PDB file of C-alpha atoms in Angstrom:
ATOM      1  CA  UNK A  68      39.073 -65.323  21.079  1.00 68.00           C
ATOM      2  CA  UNK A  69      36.407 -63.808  23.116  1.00 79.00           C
ATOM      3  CA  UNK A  70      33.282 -62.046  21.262  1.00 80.00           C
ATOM      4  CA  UNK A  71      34.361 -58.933  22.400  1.00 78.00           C
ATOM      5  CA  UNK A  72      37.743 -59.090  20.617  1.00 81.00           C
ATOM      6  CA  UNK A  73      35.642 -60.488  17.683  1.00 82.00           C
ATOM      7  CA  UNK A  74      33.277 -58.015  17.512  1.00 83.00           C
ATOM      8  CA  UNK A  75      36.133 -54.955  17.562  1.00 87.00           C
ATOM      9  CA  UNK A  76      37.837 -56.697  15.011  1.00 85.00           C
ATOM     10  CA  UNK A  77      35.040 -57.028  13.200  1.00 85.00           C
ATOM     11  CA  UNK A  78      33.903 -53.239  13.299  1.00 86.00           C
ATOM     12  CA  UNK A  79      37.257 -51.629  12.352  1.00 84.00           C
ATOM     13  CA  UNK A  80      37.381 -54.215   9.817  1.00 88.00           C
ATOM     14  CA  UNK A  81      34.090 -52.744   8.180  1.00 86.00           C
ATOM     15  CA  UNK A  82      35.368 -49.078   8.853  1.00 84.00           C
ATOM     16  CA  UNK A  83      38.233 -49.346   6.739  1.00 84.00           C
ATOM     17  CA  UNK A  84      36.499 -51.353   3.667  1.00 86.00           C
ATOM     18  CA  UNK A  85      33.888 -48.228   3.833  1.00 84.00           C
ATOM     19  CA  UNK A  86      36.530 -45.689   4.033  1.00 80.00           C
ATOM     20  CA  UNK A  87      37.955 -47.463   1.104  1.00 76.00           C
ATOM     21  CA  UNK A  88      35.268 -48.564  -1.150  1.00 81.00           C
ATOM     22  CA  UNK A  89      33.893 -44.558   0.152  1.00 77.00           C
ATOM     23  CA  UNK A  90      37.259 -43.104  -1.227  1.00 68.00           C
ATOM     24  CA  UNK A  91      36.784 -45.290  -4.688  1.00 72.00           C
ATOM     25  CA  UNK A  92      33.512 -44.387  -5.634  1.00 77.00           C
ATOM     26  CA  UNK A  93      34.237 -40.557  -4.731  1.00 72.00           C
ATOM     27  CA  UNK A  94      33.309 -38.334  -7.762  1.00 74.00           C
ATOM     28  CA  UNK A  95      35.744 -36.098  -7.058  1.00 71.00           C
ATOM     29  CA  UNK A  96      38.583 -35.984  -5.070  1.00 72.00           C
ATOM     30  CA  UNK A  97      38.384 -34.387  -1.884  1.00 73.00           C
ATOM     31  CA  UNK A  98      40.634 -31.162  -2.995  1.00 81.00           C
ATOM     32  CA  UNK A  99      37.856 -30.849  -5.978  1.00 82.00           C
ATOM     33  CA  UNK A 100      35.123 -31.676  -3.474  1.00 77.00           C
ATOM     34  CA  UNK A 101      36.124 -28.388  -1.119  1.00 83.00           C
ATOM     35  CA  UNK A 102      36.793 -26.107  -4.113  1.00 88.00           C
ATOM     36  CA  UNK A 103      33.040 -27.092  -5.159  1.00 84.00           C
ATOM     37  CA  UNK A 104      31.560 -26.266  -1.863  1.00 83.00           C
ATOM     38  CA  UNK A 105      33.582 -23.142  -1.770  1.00 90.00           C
ATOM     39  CA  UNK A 106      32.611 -22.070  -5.119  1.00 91.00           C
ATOM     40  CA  UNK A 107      28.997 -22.808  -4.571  1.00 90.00           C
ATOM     41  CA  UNK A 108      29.356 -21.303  -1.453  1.00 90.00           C
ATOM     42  CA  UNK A 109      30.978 -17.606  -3.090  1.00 91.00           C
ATOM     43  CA  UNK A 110      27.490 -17.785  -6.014  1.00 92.00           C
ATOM     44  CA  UNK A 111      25.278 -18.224  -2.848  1.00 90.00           C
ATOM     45  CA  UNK A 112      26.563 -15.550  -0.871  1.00 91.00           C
ATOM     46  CA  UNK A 113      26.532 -13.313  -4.304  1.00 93.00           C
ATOM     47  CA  UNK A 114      23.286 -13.623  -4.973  1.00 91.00           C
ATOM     48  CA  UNK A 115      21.455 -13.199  -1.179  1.00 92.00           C
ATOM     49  CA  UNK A 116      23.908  -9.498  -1.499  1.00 92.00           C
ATOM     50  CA  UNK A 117      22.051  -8.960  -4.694  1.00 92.00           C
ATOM     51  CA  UNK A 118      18.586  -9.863  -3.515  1.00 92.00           C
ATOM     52  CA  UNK A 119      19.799  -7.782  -0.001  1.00 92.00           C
ATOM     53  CA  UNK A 120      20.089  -4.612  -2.438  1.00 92.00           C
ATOM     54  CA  UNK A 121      17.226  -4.983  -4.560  1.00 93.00           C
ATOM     55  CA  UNK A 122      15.351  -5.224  -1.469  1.00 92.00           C
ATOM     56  CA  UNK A 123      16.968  -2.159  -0.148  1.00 93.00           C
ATOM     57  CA  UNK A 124      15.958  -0.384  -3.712  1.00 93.00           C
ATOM     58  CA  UNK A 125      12.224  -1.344  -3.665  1.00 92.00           C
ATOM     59  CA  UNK A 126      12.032  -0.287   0.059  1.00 93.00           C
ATOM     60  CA  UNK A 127      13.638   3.462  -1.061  1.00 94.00           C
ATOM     61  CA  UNK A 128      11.019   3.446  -3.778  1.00 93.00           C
ATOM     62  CA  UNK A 129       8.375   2.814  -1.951  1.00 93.00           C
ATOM     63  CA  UNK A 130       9.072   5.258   0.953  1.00 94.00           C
ATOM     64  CA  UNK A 131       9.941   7.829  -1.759  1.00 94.00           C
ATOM     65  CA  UNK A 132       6.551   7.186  -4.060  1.00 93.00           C
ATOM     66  CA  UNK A 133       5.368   7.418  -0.462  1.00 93.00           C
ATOM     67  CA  UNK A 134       5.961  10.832   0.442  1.00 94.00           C
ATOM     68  CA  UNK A 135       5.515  11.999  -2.946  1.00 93.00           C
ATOM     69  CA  UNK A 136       1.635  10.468  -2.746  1.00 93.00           C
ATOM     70  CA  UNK A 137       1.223  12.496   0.191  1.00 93.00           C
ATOM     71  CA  UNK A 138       2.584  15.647  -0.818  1.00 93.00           C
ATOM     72  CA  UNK A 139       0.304  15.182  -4.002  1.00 94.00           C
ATOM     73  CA  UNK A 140      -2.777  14.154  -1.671  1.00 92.00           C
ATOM     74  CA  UNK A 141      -2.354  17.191   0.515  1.00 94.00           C
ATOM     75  CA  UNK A 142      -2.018  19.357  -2.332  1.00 93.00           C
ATOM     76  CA  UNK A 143      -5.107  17.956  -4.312  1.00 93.00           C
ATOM     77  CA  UNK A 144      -6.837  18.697  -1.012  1.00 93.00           C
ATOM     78  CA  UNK A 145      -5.690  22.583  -0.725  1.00 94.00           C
ATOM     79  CA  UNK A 146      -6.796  22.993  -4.573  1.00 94.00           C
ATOM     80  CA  UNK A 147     -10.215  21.599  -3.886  1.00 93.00           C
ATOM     81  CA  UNK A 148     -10.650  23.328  -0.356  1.00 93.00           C
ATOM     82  CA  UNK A 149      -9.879  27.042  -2.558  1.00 94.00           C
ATOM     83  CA  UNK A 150     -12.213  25.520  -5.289  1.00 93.00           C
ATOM     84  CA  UNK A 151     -15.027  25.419  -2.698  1.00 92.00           C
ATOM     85  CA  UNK A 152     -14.507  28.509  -1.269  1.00 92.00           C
ATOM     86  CA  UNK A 153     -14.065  30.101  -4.680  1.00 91.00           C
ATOM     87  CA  UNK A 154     -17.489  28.427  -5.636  1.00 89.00           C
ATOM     88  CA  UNK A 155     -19.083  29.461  -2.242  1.00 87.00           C
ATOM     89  CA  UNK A 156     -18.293  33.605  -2.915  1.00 88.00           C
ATOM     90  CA  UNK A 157     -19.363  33.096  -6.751  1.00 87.00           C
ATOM     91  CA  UNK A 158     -22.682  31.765  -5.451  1.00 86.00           C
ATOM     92  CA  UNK A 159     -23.013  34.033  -2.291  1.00 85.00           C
ATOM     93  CA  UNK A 160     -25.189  36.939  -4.546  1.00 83.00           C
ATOM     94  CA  UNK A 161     -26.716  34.395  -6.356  1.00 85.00           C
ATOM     95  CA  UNK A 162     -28.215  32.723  -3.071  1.00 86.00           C
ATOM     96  CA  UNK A 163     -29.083  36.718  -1.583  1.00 86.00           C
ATOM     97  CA  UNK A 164     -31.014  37.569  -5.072  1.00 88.00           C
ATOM     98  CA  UNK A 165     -33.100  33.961  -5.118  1.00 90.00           C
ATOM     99  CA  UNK A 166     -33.946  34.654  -1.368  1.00 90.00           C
ATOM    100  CA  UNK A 167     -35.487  38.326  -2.271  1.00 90.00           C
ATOM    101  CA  UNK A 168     -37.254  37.094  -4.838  1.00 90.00           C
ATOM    102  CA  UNK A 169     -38.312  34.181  -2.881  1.00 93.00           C
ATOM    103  CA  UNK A 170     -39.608  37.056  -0.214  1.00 93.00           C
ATOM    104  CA  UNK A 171     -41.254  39.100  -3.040  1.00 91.00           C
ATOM    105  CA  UNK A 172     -43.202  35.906  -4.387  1.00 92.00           C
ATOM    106  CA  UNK A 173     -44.206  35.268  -0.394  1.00 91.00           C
ATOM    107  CA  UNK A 174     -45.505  38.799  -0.254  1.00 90.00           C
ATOM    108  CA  UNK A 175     -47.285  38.639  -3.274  1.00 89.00           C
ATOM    109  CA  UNK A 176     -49.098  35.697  -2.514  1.00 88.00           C
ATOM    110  CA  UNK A 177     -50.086  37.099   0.789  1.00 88.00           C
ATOM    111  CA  UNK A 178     -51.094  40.405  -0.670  1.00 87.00           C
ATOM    112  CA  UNK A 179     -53.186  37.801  -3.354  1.00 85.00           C
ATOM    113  CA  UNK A 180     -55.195  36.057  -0.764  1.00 82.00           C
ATOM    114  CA  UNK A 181     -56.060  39.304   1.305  1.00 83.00           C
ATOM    115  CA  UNK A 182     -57.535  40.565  -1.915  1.00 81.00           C
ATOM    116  CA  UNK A 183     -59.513  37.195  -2.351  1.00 77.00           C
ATOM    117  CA  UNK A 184     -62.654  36.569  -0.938  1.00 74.00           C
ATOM    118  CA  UNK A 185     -63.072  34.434   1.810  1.00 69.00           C
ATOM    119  CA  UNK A 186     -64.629  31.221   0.384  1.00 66.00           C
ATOM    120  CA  UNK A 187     -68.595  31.360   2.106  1.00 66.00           C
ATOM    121  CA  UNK A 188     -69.695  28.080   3.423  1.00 59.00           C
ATOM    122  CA  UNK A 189     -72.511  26.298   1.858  1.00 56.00           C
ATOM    123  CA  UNK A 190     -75.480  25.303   4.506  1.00 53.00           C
TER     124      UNK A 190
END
């Protein structure tokens, strides 16, 4: 026989004592095997749909706390914007009163040192 012929026999001769000694040693048989994978297969694709949703949940709380921070930012701003301006007229006669008095003391002091005498110099 010629190698060639040798060597084919020799391969398919392998093949099949794999495919057998691969069909022996199986764990399961292959009806078992597919019902595994599909099972498997069914918990997988349950649980990315679950993690899908909960992601879809924390991305609607987010935008939602969101909008809800700004509305409560923009409204903490209006409050202290009319706090100011409530505080600015509450001081506005307070401020007029300490500048005339602040005039009258400026007066007086003027008035004082006209009515001083001039320091003389010493020769």
């Amino acid at each position: 026989m010629s190698r060639v012929k040798l060597f084919t026999i020799g391969m398919v001769a392998g093949g099949v004592a794999g495919a057998v000694s691969a069909l022996l040693s199986a764990p399961r048989s292959g009806k078992e095997a597919r019902l595994n994978i599909q099972t498997q297969k069914n918990a997988a694709t349950t649980v990315a749909k679950d993690i899908k949703n909960q992601a879809v949940d924390v991305k609607n709380s987010v935008a939602t706390a969101v909008k809800e921070g700004n509305t409560i930012v923009k409204n903490v701003a209006k409050d202290v914007s009319k706090s100011v301006q409530n505080w600015q007229k509450e001081i506005q006669p307070h401020q007029e009163s300490i500048q005339e008095h602040i005039t009258e003391i400026e007066k007086s002091l003027t008035s004082l040192e006209n009515e001083l005498p001039s320091p003389q110099k010493s020769e």
